[in-house]
XYZ file of N, CA and C in Angstrom:
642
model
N 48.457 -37.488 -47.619
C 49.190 -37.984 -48.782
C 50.048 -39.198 -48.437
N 50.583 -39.476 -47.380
C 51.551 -40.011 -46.791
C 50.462 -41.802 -46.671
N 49.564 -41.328 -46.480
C 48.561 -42.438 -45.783
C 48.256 -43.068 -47.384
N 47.733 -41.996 -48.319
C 47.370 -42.490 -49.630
C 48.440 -43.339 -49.931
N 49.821 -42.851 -50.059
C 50.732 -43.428 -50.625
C 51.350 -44.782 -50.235
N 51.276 -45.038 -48.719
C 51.285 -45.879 -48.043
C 50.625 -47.247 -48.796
N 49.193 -46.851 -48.845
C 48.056 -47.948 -49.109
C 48.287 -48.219 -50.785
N 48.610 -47.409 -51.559
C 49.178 -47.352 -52.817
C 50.132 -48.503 -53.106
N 51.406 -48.366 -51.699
C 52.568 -49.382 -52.220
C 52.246 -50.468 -51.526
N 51.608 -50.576 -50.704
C 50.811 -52.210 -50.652
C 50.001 -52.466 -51.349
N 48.831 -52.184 -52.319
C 48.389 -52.498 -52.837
C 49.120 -52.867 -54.273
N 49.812 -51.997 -54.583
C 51.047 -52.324 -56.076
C 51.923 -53.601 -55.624
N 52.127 -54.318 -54.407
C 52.218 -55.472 -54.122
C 52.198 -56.565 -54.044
N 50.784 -56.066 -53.522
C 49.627 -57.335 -53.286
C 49.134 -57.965 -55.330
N 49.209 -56.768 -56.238
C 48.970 -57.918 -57.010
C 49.714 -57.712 -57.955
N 50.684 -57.122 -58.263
C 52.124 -58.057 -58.618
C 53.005 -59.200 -57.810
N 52.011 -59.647 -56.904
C 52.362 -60.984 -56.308
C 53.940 -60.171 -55.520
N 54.219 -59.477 -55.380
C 55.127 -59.450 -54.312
C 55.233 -59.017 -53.184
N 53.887 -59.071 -52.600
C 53.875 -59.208 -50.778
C 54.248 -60.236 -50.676
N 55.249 -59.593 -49.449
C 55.857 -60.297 -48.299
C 55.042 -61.050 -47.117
N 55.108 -62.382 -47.149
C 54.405 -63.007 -45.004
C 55.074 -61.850 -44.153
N 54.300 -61.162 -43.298
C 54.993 -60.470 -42.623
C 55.419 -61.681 -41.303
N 54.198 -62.843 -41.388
C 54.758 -64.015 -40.301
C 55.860 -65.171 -40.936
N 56.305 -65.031 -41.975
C 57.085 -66.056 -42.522
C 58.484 -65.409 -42.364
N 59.211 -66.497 -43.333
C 60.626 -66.213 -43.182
C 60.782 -64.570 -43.929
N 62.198 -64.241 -43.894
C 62.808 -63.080 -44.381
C 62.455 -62.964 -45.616
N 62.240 -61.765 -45.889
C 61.820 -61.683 -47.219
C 62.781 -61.501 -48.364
N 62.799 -62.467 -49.452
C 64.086 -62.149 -50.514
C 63.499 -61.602 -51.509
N 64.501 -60.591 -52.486
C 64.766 -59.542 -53.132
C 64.052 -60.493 -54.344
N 63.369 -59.872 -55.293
C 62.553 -60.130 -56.173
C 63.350 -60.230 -57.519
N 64.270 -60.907 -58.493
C 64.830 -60.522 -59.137
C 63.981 -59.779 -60.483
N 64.231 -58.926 -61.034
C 63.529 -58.146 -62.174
C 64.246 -58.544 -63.242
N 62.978 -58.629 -64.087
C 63.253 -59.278 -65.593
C 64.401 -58.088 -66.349
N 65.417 -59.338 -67.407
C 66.132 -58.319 -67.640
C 65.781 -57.792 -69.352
N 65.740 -56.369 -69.546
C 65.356 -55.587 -70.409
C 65.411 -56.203 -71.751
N 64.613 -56.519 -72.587
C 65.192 -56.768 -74.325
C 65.937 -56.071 -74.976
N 66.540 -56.191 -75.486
C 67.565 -55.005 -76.540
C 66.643 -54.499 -77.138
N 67.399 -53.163 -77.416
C 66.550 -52.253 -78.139
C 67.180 -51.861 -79.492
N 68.027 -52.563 -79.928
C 68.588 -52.378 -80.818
C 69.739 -50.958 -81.115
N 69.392 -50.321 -81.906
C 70.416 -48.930 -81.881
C 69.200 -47.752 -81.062
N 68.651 -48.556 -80.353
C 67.808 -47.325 -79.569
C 68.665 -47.349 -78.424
N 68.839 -46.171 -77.839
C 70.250 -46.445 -76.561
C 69.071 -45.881 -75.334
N 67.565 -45.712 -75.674
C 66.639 -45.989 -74.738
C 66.239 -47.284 -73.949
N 66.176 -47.708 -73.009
C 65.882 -49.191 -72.872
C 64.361 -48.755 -72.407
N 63.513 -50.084 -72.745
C 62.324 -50.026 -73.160
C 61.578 -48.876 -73.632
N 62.106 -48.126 -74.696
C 61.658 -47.163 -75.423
C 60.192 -47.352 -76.105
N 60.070 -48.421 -75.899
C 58.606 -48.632 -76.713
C 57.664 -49.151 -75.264
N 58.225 -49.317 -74.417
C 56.888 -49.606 -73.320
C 56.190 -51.259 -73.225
N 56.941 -51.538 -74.220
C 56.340 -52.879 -74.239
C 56.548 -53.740 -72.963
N 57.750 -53.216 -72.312
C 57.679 -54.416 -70.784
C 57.533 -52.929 -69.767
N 56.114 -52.395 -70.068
C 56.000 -51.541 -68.988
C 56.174 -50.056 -68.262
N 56.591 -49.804 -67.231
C 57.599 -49.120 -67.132
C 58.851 -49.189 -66.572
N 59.566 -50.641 -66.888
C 60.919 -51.255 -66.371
C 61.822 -50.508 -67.110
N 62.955 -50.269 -66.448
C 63.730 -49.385 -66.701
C 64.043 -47.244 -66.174
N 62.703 -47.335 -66.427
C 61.976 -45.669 -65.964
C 62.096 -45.283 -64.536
N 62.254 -44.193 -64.079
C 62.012 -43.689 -62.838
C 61.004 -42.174 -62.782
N 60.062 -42.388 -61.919
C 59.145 -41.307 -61.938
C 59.797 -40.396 -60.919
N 60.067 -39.034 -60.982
C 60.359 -37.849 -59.862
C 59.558 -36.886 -59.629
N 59.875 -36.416 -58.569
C 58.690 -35.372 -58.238
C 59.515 -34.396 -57.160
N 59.684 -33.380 -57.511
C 60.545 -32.033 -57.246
C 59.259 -30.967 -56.500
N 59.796 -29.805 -56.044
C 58.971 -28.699 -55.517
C 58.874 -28.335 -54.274
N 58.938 -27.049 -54.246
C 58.185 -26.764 -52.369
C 57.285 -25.629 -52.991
N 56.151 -26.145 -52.661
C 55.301 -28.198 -52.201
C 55.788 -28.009 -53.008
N 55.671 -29.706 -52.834
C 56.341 -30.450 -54.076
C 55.333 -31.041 -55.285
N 55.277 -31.061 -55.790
C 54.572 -31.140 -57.524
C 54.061 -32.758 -57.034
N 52.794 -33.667 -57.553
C 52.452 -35.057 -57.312
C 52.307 -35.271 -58.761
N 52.383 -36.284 -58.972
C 51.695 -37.406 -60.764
C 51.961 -38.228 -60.746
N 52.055 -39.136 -61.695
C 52.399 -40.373 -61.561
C 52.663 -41.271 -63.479
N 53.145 -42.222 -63.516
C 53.329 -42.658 -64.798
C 52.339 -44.303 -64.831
N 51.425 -44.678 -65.696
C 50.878 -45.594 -65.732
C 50.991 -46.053 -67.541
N 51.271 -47.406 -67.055
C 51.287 -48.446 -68.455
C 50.067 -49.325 -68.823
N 49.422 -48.692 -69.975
C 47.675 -49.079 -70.413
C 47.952 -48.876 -71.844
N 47.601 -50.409 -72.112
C 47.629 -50.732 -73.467
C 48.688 -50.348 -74.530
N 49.653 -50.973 -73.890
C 51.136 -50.978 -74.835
C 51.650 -49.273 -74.525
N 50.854 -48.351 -73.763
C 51.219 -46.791 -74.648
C 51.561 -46.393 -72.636
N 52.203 -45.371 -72.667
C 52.816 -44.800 -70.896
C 51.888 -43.729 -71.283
N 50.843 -43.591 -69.778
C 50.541 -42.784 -69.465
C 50.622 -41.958 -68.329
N 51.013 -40.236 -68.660
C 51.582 -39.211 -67.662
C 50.551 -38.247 -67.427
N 50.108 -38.210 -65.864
C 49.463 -37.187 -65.362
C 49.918 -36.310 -64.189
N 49.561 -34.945 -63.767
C 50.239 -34.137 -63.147
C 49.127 -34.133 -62.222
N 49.399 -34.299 -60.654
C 47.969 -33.978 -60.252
C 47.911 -32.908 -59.128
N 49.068 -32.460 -59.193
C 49.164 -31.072 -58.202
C 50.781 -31.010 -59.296
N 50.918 -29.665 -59.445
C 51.890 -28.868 -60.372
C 52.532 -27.563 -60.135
N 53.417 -27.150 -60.441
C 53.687 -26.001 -60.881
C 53.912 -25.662 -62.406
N 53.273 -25.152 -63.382
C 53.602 -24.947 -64.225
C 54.269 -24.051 -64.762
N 54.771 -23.210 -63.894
C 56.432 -22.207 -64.174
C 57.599 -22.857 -64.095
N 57.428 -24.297 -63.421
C 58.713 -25.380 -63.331
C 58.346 -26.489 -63.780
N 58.184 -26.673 -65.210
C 57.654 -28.535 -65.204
C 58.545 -29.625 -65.146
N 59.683 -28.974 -64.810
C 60.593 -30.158 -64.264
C 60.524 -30.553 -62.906
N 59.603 -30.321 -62.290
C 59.589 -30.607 -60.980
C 58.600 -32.098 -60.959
N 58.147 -32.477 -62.556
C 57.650 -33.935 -62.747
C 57.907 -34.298 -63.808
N 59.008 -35.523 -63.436
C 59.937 -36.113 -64.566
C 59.986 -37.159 -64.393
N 60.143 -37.963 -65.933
C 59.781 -39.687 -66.109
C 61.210 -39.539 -66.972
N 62.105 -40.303 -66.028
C 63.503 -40.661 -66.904
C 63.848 -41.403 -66.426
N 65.860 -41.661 -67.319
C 66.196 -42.834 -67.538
C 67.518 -42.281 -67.746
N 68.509 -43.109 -67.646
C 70.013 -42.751 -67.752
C 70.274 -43.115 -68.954
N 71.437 -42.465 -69.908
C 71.961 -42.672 -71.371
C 72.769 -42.436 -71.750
N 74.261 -43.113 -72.226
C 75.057 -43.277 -72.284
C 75.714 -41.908 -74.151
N 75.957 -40.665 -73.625
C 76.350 -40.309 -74.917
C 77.571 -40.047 -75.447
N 78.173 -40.098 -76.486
C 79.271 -40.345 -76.842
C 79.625 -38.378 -77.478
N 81.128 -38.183 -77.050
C 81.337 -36.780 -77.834
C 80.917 -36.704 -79.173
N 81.059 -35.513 -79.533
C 81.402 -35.041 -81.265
C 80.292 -36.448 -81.827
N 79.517 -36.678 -80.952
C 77.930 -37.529 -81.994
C 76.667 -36.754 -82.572
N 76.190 -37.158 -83.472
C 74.924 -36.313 -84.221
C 73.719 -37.311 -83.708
N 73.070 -36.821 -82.942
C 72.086 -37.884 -82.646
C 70.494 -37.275 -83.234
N 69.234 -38.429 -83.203
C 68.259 -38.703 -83.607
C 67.580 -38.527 -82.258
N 66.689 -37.853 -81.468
C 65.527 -37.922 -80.351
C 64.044 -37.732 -81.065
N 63.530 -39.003 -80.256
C 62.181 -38.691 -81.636
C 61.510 -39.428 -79.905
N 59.870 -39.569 -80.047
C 58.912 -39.901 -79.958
C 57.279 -39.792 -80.627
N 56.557 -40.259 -79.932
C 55.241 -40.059 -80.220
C 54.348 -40.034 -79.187
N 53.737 -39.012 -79.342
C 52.911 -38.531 -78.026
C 51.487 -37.749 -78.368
N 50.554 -37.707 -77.321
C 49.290 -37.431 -77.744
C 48.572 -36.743 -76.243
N 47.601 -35.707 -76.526
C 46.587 -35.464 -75.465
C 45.942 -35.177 -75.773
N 44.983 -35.359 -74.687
C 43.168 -35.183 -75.007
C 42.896 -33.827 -75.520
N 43.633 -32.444 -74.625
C 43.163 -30.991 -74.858
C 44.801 -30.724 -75.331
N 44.394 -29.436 -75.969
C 46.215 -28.835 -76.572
C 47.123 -28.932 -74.858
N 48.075 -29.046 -74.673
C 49.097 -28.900 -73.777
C 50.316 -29.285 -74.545
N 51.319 -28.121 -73.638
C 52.741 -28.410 -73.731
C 53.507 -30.112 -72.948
N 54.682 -30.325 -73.778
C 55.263 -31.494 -72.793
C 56.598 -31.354 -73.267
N 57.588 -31.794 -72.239
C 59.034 -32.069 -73.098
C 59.707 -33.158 -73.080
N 60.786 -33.045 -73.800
C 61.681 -34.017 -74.089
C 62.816 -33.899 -74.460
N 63.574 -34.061 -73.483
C 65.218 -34.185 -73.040
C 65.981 -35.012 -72.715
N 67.600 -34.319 -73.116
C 68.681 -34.887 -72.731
C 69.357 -34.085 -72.299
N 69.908 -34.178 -70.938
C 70.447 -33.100 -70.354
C 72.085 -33.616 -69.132
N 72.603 -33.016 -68.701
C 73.842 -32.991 -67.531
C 72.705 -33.413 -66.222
N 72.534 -34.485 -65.780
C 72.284 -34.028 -64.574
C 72.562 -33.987 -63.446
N 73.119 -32.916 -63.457
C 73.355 -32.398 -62.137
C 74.259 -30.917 -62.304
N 74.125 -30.107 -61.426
C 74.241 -28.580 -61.679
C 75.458 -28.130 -62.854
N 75.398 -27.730 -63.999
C 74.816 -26.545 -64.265
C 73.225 -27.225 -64.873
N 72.808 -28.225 -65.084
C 71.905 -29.033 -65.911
C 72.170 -28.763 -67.566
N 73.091 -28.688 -67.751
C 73.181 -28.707 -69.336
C 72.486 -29.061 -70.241
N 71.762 -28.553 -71.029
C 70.406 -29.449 -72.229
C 71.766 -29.812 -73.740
N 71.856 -30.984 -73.868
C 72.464 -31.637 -74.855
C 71.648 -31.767 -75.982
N 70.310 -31.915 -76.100
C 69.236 -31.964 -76.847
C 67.623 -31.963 -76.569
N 66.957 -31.221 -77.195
C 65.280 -31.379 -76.963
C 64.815 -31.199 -78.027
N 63.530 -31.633 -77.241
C 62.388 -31.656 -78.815
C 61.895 -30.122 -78.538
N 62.226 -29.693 -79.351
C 61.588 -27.901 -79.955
C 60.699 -27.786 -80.810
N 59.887 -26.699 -80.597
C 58.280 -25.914 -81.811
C 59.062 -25.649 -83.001
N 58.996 -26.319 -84.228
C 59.658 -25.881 -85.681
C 58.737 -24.218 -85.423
N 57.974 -23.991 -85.124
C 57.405 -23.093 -85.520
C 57.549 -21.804 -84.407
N 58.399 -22.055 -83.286
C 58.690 -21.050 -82.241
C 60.194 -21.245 -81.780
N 61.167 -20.147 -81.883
C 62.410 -20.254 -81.221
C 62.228 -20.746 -79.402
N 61.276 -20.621 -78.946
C 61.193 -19.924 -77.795
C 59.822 -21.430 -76.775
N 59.290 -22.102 -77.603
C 58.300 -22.244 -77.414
C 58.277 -24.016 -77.549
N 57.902 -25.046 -76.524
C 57.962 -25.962 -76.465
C 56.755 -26.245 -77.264
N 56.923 -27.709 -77.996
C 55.965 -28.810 -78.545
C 54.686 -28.606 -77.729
N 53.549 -28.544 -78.520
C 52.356 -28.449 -78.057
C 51.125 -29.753 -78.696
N 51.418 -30.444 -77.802
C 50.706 -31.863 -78.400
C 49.087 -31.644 -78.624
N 48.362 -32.313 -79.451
C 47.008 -32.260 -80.114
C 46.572 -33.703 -79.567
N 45.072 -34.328 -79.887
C 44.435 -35.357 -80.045
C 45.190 -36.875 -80.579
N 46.005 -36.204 -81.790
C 46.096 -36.778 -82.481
C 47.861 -37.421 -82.238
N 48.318 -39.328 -82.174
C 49.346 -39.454 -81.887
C 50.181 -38.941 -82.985
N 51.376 -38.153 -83.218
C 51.864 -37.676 -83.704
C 53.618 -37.936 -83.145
N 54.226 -38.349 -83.930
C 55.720 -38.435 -83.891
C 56.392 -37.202 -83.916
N 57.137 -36.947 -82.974
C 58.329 -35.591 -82.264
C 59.669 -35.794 -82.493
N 60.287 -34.937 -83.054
C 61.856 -35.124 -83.128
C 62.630 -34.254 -83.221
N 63.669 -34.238 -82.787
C 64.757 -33.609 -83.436
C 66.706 -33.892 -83.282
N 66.744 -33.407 -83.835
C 68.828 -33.465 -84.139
C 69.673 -33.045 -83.482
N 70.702 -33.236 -82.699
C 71.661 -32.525 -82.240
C 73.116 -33.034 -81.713
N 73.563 -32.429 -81.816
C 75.038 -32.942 -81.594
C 76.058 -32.425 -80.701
N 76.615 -33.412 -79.707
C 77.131 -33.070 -78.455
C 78.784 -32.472 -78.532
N 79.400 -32.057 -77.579
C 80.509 -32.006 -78.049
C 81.095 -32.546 -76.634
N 80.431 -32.947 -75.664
C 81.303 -34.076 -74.868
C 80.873 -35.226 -74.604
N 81.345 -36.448 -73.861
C 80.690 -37.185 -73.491
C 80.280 -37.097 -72.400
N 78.888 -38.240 -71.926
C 78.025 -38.196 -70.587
C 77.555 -39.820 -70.772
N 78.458 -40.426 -69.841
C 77.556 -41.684 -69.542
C 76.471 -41.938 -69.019
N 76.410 -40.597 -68.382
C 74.989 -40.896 -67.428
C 73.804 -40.123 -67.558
N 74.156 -39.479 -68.696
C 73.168 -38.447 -69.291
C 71.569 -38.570 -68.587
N 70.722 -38.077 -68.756
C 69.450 -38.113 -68.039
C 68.325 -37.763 -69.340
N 67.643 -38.589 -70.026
C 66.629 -38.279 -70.554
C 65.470 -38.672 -70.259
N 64.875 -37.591 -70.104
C 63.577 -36.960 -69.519
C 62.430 -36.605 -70.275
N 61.105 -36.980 -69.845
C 59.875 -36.274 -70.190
C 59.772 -35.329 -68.836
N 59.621 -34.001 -69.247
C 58.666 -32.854 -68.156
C 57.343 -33.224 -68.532
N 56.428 -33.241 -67.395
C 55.435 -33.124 -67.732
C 54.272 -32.303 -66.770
N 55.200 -31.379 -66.197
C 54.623 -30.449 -65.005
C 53.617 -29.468 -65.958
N 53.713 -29.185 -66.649
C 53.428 -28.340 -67.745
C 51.825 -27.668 -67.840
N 51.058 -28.864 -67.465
C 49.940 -29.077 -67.282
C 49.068 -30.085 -66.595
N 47.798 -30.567 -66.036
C 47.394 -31.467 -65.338
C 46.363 -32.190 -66.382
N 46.492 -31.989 -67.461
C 45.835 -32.954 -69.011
C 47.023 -34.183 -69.231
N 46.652 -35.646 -69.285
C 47.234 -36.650 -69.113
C 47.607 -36.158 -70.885
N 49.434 -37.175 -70.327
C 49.657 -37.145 -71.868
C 49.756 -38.791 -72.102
N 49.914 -39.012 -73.434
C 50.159 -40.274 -73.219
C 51.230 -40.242 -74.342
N 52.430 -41.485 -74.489
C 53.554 -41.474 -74.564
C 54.339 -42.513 -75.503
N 55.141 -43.306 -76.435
C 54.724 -44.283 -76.835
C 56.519 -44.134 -78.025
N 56.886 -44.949 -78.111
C 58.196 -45.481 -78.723
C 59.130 -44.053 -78.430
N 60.049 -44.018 -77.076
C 60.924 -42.575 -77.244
C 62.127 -43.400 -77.686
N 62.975 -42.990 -78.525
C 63.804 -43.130 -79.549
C 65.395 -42.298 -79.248
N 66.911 -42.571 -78.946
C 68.215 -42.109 -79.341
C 68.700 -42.766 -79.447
N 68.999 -42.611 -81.012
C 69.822 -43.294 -82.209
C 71.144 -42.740 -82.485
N 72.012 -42.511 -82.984
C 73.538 -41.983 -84.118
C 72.251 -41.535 -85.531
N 73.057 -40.639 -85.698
C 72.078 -39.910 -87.362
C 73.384 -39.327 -87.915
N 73.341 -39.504 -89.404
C 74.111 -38.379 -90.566
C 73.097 -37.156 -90.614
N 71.838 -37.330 -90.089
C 70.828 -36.252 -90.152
C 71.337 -34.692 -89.843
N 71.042 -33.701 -90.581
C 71.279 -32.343 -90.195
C 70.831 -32.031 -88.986
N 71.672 -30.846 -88.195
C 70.960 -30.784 -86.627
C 69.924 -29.752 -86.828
N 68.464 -30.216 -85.825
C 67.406 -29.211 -85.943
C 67.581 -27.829 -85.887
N 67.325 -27.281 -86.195
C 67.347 -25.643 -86.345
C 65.704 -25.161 -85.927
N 65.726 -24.605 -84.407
C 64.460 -24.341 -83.603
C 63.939 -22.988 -84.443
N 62.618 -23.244 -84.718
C 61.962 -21.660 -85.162
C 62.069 -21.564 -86.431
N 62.309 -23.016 -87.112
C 63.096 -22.942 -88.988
C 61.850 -22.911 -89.400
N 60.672 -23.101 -88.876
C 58.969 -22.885 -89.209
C 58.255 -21.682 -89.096
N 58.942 -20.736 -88.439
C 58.437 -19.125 -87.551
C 57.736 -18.452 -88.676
N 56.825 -18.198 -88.517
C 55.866 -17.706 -90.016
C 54.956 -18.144 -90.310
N 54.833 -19.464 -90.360
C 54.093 -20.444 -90.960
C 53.409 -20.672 -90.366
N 52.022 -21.085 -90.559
C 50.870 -21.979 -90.142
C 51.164 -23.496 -89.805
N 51.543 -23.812 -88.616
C 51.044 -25.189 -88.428
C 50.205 -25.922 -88.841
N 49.979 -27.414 -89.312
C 48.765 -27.898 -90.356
C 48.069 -27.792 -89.280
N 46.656 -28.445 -89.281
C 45.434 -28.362 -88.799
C 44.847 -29.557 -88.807
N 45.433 -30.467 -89.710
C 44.875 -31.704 -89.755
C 45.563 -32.863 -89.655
N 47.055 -32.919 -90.296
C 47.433 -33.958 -90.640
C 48.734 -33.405 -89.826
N 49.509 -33.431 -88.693
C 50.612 -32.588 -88.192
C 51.911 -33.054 -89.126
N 52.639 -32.320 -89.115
C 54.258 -32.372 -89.691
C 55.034 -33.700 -88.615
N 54.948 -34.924 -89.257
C 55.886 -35.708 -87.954
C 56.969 -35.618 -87.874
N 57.922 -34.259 -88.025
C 58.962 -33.897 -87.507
C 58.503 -32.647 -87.045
């Protein structure tokens, strides 16, 4: 793995033009383009359009869980390629986020996979106790994470903090399964919106054709 990975970060180098002469002078620091506003999205590059700048891919476990995040055709794509799926946080694509107390916020995306699989989407403390400030939840299960289809479909939901976290951590899990998901405008806004209420669907038939984009 060590050898794969090796040949991996020279090659991610070599043609983003930033190999180094190993016979030339010292090598200077590459400056990185700086992010577009995102407007009242307090995601930076929430839509993927410059990539995955901004993002950090992790990988947790003993063993430790492998995947990786790839940017193809405007949309992020996430695959798991060794997992645990009793911990899918042990493969996480995040980003730091600034939240304010006593706020009602908006978490939305749009996401898609080839076969049914679970995926998540969070805002959380990070670092011990891991506090969840907000996620995307099954309208149709108290208990039971978003289960993405074929079809791209928009995810959301409401919630409201009662402290602040500058450094908040929002996260896709995507240990969940080894079916690529793919990923595409993640979204935290301020909302007057009511906060989600998980399982407010419990009963009901999920559509079949056309999904609920909340």
């Amino acid at each position: 793995h060590a050898f794969n990975s090796s040949l991996a970060l020279l090659y991610g180098l070599v043609v983003t033009g930033t190999m180094w002469d190993p016979n030339g002078a010292a090598p200077t620091r590459v400056t990185e383009p700086v992010l577009q506003p995102q407007g009242a999205n307090l995601v930076a590059n929430g839509d993927f359009d410059e990539g995955v700048q901004g993002w950090t891919t992790e990988v947790f476990g003993t063993p430790p869980s492998e995947g990786y995040a790839m940017h193809l055709g405007g949309e992020l794509h996430l695959r798991a390629q060794v997992n645990n799926p009793e911990e899918p946080y042990d493969l996480k694509f995040s980003q730091s986020v600034n939240l304010q107390a006593n706020q009602t916020y908006l978490l939305s995306m749009r996401a898609r996979s080839a076969e049914p699989r679970t995926v998540r989407l969070l805002v959380a403390l990070n670092a011990a106790p891991y506090t969840t400030y907000g996620q995307i939840l099954n309208r149709y299960s108290e208990t039971d994470p978003i289960t993405l289809t074929p079809d791209m479909v928009t995810y959301e939901t409401v919630f409201r903090t009662t402290v602040a976290d500058p450094i908040a951590q929002l996260a896709v899990q995507f240990g969940d399964s080894l079916a690529e998901v793919v990923i595409d405008d993640i979204s935290l806004t301020t909302t007057d919106r009511a906060v989600t209420v998980p399982g407010e669907l419990a009963g009901q038939a999920p559509p079949t054709t056309t999904p609920d984009p909340t």
